[in-house]
XYZ file of C-alpha atoms in Angstrom:
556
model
C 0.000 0.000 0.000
C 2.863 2.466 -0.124
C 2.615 3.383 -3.724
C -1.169 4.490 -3.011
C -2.731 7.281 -2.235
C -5.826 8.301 -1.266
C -7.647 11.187 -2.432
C -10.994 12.739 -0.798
C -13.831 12.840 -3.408
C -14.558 16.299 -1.878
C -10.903 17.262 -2.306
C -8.597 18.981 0.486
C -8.378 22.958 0.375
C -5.899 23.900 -2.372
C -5.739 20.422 -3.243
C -7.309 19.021 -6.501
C -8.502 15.359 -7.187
C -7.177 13.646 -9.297
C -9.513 13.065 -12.466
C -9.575 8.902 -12.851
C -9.252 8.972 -17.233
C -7.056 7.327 -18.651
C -5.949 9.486 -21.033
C -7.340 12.513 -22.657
C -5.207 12.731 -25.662
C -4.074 9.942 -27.704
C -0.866 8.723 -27.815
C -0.165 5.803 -30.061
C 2.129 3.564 -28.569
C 4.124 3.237 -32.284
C 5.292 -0.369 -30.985
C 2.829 -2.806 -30.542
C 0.546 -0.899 -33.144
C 2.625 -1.154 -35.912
C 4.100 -4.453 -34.778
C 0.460 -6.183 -35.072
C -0.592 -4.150 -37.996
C 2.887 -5.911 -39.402
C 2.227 -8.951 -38.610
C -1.294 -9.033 -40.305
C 0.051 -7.799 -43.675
C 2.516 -10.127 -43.414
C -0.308 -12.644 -43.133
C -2.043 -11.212 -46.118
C 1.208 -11.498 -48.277
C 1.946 -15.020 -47.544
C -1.601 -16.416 -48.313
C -1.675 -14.443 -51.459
C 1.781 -16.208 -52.307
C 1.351 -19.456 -51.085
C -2.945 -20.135 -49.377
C -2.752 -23.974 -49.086
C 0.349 -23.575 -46.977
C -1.398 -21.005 -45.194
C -4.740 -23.358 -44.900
C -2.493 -26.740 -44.100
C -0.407 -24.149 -41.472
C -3.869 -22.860 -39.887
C -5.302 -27.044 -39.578
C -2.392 -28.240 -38.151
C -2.252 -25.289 -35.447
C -5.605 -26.184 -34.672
C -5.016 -29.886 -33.534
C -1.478 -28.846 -31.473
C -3.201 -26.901 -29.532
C -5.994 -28.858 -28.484
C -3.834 -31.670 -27.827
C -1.421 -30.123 -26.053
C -3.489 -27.492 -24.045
C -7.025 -29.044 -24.133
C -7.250 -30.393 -20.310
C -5.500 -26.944 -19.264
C -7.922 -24.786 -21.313
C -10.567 -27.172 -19.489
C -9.599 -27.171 -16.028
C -8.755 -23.297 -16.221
C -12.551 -21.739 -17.431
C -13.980 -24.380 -14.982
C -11.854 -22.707 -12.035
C -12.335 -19.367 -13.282
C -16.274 -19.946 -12.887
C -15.851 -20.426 -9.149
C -13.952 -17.042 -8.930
C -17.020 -15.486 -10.242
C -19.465 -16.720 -8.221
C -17.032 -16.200 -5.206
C -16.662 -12.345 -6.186
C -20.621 -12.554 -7.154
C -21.486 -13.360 -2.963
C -18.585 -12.128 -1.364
C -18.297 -8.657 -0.152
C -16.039 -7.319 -3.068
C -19.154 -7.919 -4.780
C -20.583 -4.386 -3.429
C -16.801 -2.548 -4.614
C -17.862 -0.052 -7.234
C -15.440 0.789 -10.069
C -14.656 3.655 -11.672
C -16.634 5.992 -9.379
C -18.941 7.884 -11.459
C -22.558 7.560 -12.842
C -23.071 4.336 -15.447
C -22.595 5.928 -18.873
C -25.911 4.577 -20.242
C -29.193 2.451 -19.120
C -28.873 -0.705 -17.970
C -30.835 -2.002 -21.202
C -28.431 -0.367 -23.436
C -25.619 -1.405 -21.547
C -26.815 -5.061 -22.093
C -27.896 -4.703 -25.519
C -23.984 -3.665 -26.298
C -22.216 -5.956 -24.341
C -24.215 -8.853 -25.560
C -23.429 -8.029 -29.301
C -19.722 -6.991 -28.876
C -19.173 -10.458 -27.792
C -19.913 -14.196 -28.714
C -23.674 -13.429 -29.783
C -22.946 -13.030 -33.569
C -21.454 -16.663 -33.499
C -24.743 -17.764 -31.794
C -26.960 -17.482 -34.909
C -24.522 -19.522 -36.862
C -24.424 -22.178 -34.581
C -28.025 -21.686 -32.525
C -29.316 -24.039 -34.878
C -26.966 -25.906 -36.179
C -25.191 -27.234 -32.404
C -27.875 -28.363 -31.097
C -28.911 -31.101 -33.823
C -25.446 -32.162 -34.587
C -25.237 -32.808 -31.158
C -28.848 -34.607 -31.243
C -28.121 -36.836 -34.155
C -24.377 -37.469 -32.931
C -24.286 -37.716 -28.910
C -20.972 -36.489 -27.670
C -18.983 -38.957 -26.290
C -19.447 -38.306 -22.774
C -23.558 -39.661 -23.384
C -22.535 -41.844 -26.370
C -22.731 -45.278 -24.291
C -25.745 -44.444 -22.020
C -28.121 -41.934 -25.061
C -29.454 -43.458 -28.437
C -28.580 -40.760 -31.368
C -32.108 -38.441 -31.951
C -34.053 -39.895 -29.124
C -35.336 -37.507 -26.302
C -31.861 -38.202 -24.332
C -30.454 -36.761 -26.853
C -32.193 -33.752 -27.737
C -31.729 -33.007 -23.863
C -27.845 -33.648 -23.821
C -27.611 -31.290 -27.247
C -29.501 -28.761 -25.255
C -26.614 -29.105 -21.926
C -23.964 -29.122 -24.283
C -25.064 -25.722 -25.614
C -25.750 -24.427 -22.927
C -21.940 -25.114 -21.861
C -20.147 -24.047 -24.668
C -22.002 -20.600 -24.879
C -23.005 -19.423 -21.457
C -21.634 -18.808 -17.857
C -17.953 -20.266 -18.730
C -17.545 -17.813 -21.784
C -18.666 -14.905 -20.325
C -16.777 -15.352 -16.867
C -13.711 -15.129 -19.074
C -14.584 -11.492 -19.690
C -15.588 -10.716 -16.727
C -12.515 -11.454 -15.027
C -10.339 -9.959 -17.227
C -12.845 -6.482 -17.322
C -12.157 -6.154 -13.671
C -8.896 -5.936 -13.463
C -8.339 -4.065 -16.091
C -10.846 -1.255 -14.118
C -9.229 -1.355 -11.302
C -5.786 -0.430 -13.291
C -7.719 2.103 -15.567
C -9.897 3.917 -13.094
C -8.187 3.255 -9.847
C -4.531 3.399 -10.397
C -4.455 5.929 -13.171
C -2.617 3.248 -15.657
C -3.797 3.520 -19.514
C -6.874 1.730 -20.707
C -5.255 -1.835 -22.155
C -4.957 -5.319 -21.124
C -1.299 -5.157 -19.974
C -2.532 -2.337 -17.033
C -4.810 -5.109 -15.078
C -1.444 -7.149 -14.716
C 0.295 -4.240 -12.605
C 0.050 -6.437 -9.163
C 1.718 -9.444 -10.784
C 4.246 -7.762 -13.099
C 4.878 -4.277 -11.468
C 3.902 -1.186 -12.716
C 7.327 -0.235 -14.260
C 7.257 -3.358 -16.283
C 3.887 -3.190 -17.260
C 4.458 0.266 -18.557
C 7.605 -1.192 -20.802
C 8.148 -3.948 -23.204
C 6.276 -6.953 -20.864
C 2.960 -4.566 -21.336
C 3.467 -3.923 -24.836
C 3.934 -8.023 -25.459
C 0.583 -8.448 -23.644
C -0.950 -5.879 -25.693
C -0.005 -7.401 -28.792
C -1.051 -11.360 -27.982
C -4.371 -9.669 -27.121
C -4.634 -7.812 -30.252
C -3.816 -10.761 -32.478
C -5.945 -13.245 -30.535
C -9.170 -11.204 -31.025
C -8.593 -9.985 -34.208
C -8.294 -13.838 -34.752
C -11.864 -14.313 -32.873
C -13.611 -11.649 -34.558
C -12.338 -12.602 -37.751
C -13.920 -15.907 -37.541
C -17.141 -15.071 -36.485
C -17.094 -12.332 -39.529
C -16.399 -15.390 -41.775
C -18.650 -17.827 -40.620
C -21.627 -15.366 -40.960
C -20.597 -14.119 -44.249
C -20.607 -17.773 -45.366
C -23.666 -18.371 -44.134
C -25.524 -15.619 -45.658
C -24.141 -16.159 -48.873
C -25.466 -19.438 -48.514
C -28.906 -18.482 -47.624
C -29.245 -15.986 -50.547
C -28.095 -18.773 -52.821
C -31.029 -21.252 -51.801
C -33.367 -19.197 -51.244
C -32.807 -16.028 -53.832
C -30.755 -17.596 -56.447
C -27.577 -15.643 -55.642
C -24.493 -17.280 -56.899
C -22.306 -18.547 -54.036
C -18.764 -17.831 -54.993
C -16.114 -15.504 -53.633
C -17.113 -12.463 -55.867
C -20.625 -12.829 -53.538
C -18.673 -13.156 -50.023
C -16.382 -10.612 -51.219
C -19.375 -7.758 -51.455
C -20.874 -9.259 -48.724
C -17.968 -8.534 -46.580
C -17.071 -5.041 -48.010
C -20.413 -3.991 -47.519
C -20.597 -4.848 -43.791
C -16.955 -3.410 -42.937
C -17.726 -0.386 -44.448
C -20.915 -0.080 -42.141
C -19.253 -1.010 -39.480
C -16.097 1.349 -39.711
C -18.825 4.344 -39.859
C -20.328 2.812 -36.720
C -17.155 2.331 -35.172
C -16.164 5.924 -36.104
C -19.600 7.394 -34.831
C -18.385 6.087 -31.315
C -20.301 4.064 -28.460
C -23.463 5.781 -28.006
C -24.085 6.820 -31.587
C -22.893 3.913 -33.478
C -22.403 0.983 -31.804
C -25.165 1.631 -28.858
C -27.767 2.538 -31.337
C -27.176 -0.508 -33.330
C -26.948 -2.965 -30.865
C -30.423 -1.840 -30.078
C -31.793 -2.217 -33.225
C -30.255 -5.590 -33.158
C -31.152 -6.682 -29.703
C -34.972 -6.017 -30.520
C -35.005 -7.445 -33.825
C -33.712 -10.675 -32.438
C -36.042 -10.611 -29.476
C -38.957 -10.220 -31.958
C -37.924 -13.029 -33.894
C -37.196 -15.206 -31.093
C -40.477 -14.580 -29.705
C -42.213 -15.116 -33.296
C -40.324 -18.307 -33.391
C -41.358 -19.362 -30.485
C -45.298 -18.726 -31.519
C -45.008 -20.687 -35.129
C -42.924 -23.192 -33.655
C -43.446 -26.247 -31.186
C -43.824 -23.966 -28.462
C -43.792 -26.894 -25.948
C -41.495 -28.684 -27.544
C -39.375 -25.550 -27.111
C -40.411 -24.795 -23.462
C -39.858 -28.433 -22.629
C -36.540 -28.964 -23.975
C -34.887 -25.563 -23.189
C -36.178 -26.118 -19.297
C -34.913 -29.877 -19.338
C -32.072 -29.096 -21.108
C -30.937 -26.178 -18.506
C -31.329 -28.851 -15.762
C -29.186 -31.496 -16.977
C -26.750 -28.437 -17.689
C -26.613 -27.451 -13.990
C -26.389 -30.872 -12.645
C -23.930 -32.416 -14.712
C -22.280 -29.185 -15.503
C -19.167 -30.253 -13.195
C -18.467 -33.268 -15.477
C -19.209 -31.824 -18.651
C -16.642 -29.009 -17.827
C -13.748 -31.408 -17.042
C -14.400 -34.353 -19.419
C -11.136 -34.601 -21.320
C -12.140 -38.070 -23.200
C -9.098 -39.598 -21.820
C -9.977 -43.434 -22.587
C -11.451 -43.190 -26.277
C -9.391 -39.841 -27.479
C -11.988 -39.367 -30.120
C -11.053 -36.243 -30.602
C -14.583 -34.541 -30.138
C -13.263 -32.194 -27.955
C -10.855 -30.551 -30.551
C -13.621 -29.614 -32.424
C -15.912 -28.607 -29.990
C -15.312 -28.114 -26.121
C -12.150 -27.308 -26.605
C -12.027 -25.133 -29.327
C -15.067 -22.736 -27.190
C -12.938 -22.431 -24.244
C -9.975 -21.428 -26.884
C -12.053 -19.197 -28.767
C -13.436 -17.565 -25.582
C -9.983 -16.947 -24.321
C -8.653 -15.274 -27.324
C -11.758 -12.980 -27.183
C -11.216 -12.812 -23.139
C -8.619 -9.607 -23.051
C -10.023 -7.422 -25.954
C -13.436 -7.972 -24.914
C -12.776 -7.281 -21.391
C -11.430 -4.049 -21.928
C -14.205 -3.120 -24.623
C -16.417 -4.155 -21.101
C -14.381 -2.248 -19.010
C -14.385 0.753 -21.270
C -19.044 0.796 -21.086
C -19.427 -0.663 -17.566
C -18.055 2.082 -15.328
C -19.650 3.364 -12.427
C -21.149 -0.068 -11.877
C -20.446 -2.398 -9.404
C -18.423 -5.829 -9.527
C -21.876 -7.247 -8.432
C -23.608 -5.684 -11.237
C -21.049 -6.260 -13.899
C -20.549 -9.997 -13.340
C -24.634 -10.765 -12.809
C -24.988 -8.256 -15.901
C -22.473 -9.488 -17.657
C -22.704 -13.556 -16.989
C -25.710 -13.986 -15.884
C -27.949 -12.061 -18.240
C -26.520 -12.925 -21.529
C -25.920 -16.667 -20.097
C -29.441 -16.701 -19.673
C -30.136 -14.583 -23.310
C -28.107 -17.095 -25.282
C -30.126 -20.118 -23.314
C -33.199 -18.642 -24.392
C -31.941 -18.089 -28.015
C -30.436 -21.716 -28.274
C -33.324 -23.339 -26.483
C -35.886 -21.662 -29.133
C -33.636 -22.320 -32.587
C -32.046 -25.674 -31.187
C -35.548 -26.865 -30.060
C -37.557 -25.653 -33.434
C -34.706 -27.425 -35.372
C -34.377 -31.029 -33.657
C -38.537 -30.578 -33.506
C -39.012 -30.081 -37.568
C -35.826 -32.790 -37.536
C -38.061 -35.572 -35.805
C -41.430 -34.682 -37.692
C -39.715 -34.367 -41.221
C -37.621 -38.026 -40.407
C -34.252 -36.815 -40.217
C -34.577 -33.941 -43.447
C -32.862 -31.487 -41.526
C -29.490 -33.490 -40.350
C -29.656 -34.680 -43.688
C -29.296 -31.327 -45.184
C -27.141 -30.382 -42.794
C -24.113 -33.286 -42.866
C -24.396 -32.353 -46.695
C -24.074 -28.638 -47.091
C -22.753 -28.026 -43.554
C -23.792 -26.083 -40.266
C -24.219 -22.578 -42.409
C -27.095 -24.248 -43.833
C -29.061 -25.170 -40.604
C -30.755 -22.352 -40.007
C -32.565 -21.682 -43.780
C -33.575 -25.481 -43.664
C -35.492 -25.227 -40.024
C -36.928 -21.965 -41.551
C -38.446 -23.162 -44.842
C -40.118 -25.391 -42.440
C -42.221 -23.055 -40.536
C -45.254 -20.877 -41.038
C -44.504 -17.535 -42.118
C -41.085 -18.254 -43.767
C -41.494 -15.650 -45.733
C -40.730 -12.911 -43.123
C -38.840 -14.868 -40.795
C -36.275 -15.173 -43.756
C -35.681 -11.592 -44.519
C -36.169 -10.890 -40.863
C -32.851 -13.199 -39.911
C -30.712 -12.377 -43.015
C -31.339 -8.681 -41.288
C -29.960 -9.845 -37.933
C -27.263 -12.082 -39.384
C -25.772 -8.665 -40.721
C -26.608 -6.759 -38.082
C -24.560 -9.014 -35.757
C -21.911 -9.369 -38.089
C -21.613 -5.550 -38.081
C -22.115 -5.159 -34.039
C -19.514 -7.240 -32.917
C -16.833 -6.302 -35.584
C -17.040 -2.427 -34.191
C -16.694 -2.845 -30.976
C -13.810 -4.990 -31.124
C -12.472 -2.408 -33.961
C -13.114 0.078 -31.381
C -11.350 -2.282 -28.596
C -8.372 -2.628 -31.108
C -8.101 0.505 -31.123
C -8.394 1.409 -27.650
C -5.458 -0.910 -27.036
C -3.463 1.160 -29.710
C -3.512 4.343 -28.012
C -4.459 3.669 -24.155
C -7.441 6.150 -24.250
C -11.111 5.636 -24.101
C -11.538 7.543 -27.373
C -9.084 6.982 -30.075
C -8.833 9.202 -33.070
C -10.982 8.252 -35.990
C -7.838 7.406 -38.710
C -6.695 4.600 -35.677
C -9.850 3.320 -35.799
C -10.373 3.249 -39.636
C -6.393 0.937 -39.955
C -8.242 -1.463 -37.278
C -11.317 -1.433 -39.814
C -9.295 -2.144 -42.881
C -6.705 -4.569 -40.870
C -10.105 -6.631 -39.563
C -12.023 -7.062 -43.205
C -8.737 -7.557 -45.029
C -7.728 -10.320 -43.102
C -11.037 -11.942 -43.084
C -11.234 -11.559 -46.809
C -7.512 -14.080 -46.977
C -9.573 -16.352 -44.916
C -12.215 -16.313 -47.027
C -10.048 -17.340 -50.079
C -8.335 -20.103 -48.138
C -11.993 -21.832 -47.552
C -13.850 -23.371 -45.454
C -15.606 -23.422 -41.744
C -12.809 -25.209 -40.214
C -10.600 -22.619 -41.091
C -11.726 -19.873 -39.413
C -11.725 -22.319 -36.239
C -8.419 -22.559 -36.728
C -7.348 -19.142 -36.837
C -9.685 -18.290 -34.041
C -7.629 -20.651 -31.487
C -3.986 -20.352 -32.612
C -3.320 -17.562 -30.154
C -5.549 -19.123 -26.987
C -2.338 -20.720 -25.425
C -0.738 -17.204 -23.902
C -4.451 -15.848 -23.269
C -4.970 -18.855 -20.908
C -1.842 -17.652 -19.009
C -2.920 -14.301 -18.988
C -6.222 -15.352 -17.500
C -4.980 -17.145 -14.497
C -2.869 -14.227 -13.546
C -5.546 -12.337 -13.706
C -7.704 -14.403 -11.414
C -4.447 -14.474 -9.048
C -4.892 -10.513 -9.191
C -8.105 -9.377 -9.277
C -9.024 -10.061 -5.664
C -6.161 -8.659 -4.534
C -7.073 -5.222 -6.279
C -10.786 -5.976 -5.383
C -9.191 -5.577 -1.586
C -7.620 -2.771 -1.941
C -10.360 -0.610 -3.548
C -12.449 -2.326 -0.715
C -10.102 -1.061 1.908
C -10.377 2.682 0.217
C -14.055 2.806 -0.119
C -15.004 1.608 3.140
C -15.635 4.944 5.333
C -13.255 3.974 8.806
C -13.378 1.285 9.101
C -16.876 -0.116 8.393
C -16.926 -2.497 6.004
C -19.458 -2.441 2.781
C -22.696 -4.739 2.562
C -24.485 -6.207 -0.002
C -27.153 -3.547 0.192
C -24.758 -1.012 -0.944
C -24.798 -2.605 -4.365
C -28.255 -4.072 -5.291
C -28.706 -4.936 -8.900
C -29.405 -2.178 -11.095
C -28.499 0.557 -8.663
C -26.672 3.323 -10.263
C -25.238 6.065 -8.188
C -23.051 8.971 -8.371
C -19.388 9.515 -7.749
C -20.524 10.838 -4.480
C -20.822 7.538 -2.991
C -17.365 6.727 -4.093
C -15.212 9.266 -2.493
C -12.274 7.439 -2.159
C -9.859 6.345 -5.124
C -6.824 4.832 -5.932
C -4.453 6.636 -7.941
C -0.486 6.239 -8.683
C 1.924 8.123 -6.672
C 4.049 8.433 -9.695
C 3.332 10.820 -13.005
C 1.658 9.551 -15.666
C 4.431 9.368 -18.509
């Protein structure tokens, strides 16, 4: 505690607080900005000389690192879930961060976070999961659950359930609080590298060991993002295909993809609350409508039934599903699925973390993990519960049309297929080709606006930083277009999830130590904070935060 100090929110006479921003004019730390932007062109270069090297490079990346780091990558999100629910009920749970009044409502705030994350990979695989999983039981069920019988519709639901809901979004959470803590209560710049200050130092986070972590981050969710670009450009251009007649060939995916970057750099460029806030909005409702219309024209008890089932099985077995590392049959399911989430996740974790740091502050750790675990957790059940259970419904009634369709033309095709099936197709088509761009477009700004963040260490980067991210993001997506195929954009999601795991279990090493001493700061005397201080939903002003945690040394 020598190197803090602690400032009245009042301020002493002659004395003036300290303002808790980090940064008000950008600097561009010319290393790790230009070092990542290198290594991306680079990237470009070499697939345009040589893409099945870069393809067979990408594949073979993919199975090292599930074999080598699988049970790791495992055994770490599993622990990192008990953090959260120990910060969740402890009293660090009531430690508000960043002081001041939450920049927006709690519905916006939702709405953003929720699309600037793992949602836009949801609608590719919302339908298509759940019925691979139904017509081929993962291994852990395979000797006890016949393939499409009601065991199996409820294990496809659990498995879902896993791979997109509490254990992804603790990942973020963890790493979003100690980055606050750094950014808003030690005065350090706003990037990944500052919420490592307690385990590295401050001096060395400031020099090259900061700028390293600031570049894995970079290239790890520019790898995420990238994928989830790709998969939903290949699935739209396969829905306008079947159902339009619109070739599907590169020149297609090609406009697709310049179109959305290009609406998604102005977004990006229009900043939080009139870009990406206003969109995620749109998007939010326009999925919620759809969800809900879904659930009208569709087996609504089948739906309700299997999603409540489903959610059951998750919670009990979700102990053994989280650590199941198929050690006896090695069939390598896991490389493919459970293991390359938690991967995925990670290399989002970071990036996303700060982009959740960056909206959430002025809320407390309380209200950030329940908002930011619990309510999308619950959003994404709802959402794979209502496509998973429509789909595996139609599948049973229609004898197996839709798993047909989909081991032939592959999981972009899932969703159009359960569609064409349903009343009212002809608005629910249009209606999700609308929110398949719209998600597309939602989570490539924010994490264009994260990139950039990370570029310059300020909350608002110039406009021409954010623009490079843009170009960097839909360039790079365009070479992994051109080398082909769903699995590749797997691969080049996970490559960089090996360093991000390390990363993560420092920070769950750090953040209740920071947690404590913002606690100790906060807490008038010596009285500690209760859980009343921080009930759900409650915003309040700086006032109620009069103490902060600053550096004792200059910002350079």
């Amino acid at each position: 505690m020598k190197k803090l100090q602690a400032f009245s929110g009042r301020g002493r006479k002659g004395e003036k607080e300290p303002v808790l921003n980090p940064g008000s004019r950008a600097h561009i730390d010319r290393g790790p900005f230009w070092i990542c932007i290198a290594f991306f062109l680079a990237f470009i270069i070499a697939a345009l000389i040589d893409i099945d090297s870069v393809g067979a490079g990408l594949n073979a990346a993919l199975q090292w690192v599930s074999m080598v780091f699988g049970p790791f990558f495992s055994l770490l999100v599993f622990a990192n879930v008990l953090l959260i629910g120990y910060l969740v009920i402890s009293r660090y749970g009531s430690v508000r961060l960043g002081g001041d009044k939450p920049e927006m409502g709690f519905a916006t705030w939702v709405s953003v976070m929720f699309c600037s994350a793992i949602a836009a990979g949801a609608v590719f695989f919302g339908p298509g999961e759940p019925l691979t999983h139904f017509s081929d039981v993962p291994p852990l069920y395979s000797q006890s659950v016949e393939a499409r019988s009601g065991g199996a519709a409820v294990v496809a639901m659990q498995y879902s359930f896993l791979h997109w809901g509490i254990s992804a979004w603790a990942i973020y959470g963890t790493f979003a609080i100690a980055i606050m803590v750094a950014a808003y209560h030690r005065g350090l710049p706003l990037r990944p590298s500052s919420g490592f200050y307690l385990l590295l130092g401050e001096k060395r986070v400031r020099g090259w060991w900061g700028k390293v972590i600031d570049i894995i981050s970079v290239l790890a969710v520019v790898g995420g993002v990238m994928s989830s670009i790709g998969l939903l450009v290949i699935q739209l251009s396969y829905m306008l295909n079947v159902q339009y007649g619109v070739p599907n060939n590169m020149v297609v995916q090609f406009s697709i993809l310049a179109s959305c970057v290009g609406v998604f750099m102005l977004s990006v460029v229009l900043g939080v609350e009139r870009g990406i806030a206003r969109l995620s909005r749109i998007n939010v409702g326009l999925a919620l409508v759809l969800g809900i219309a879904l659930l009208i024209v569709g087996p609504t008890m089948f739906i309700l039934n299997i999603t409540v089932e489903g959610f059951g099985g998750y919670i009990q077995d979700f102990t053994k599903m989280s650590l199941f590392t198929d050690s006896v049959d090695q069939s390598g399911w896991l490389s493919f699925w459970t293991e390359y989430y938690w991967a995925w996740w990670l290399g989002w974790g970071p990036v996303v973390g700060l982009f959740l740091a960056r909206i959430s502050r002025g809320r407390t750790v309380r209200q950030i993990l329940l908002g930011a675990v619990s309510t999308s957790s619950i959003a994404l059940a709802l959402w794979f519960g209502i496509l998973g259970g429509t789909g595996m419904s139609v599948d049973i009634s229609s004898g197996g049309a839709i798993t047909k369709t989909l081991d032939a033309d592959g999981m972009e095709s899932a969703l159009l297929s359960i569609l064409n099936e349903l009343p009212l197709s002809e608005i629910l088509i249009p209606g999700f080709l609308v929110v398949l761009l719209l998600f597309l477009i939602t989570t490539a700004d924010s994490i264009t606006l994260s990139a950039a963040i990370v570029s310059t260490g300020v909350e608002n980067p110039p406009n021409s930083i954010r623009i490079i991210w843009g170009l960097v993001i839909g360039g790079t997506a365009a070479v992994l277009l051109q080398v082909g195929g769903v699995s590749t954009f797997q691969a080049a999601a996970i490559v960089t999830a090996p360093p991000i795991a390390f990363l993560l279990a420092g920070a769950m090493w750090s953040v209740p130590k920071q947690l404590n001493q913002v606690r100790q700061l906060q807490a008038p005397d010596d009285k500690q904070p209760t859980h009343r201080d921080a009930d759900f939903g409650n915003n309040s002003s700086a006032h109620d935060d009069p103490l902060r945690l600053v550096s004792s040394r200059p910002e350079k």
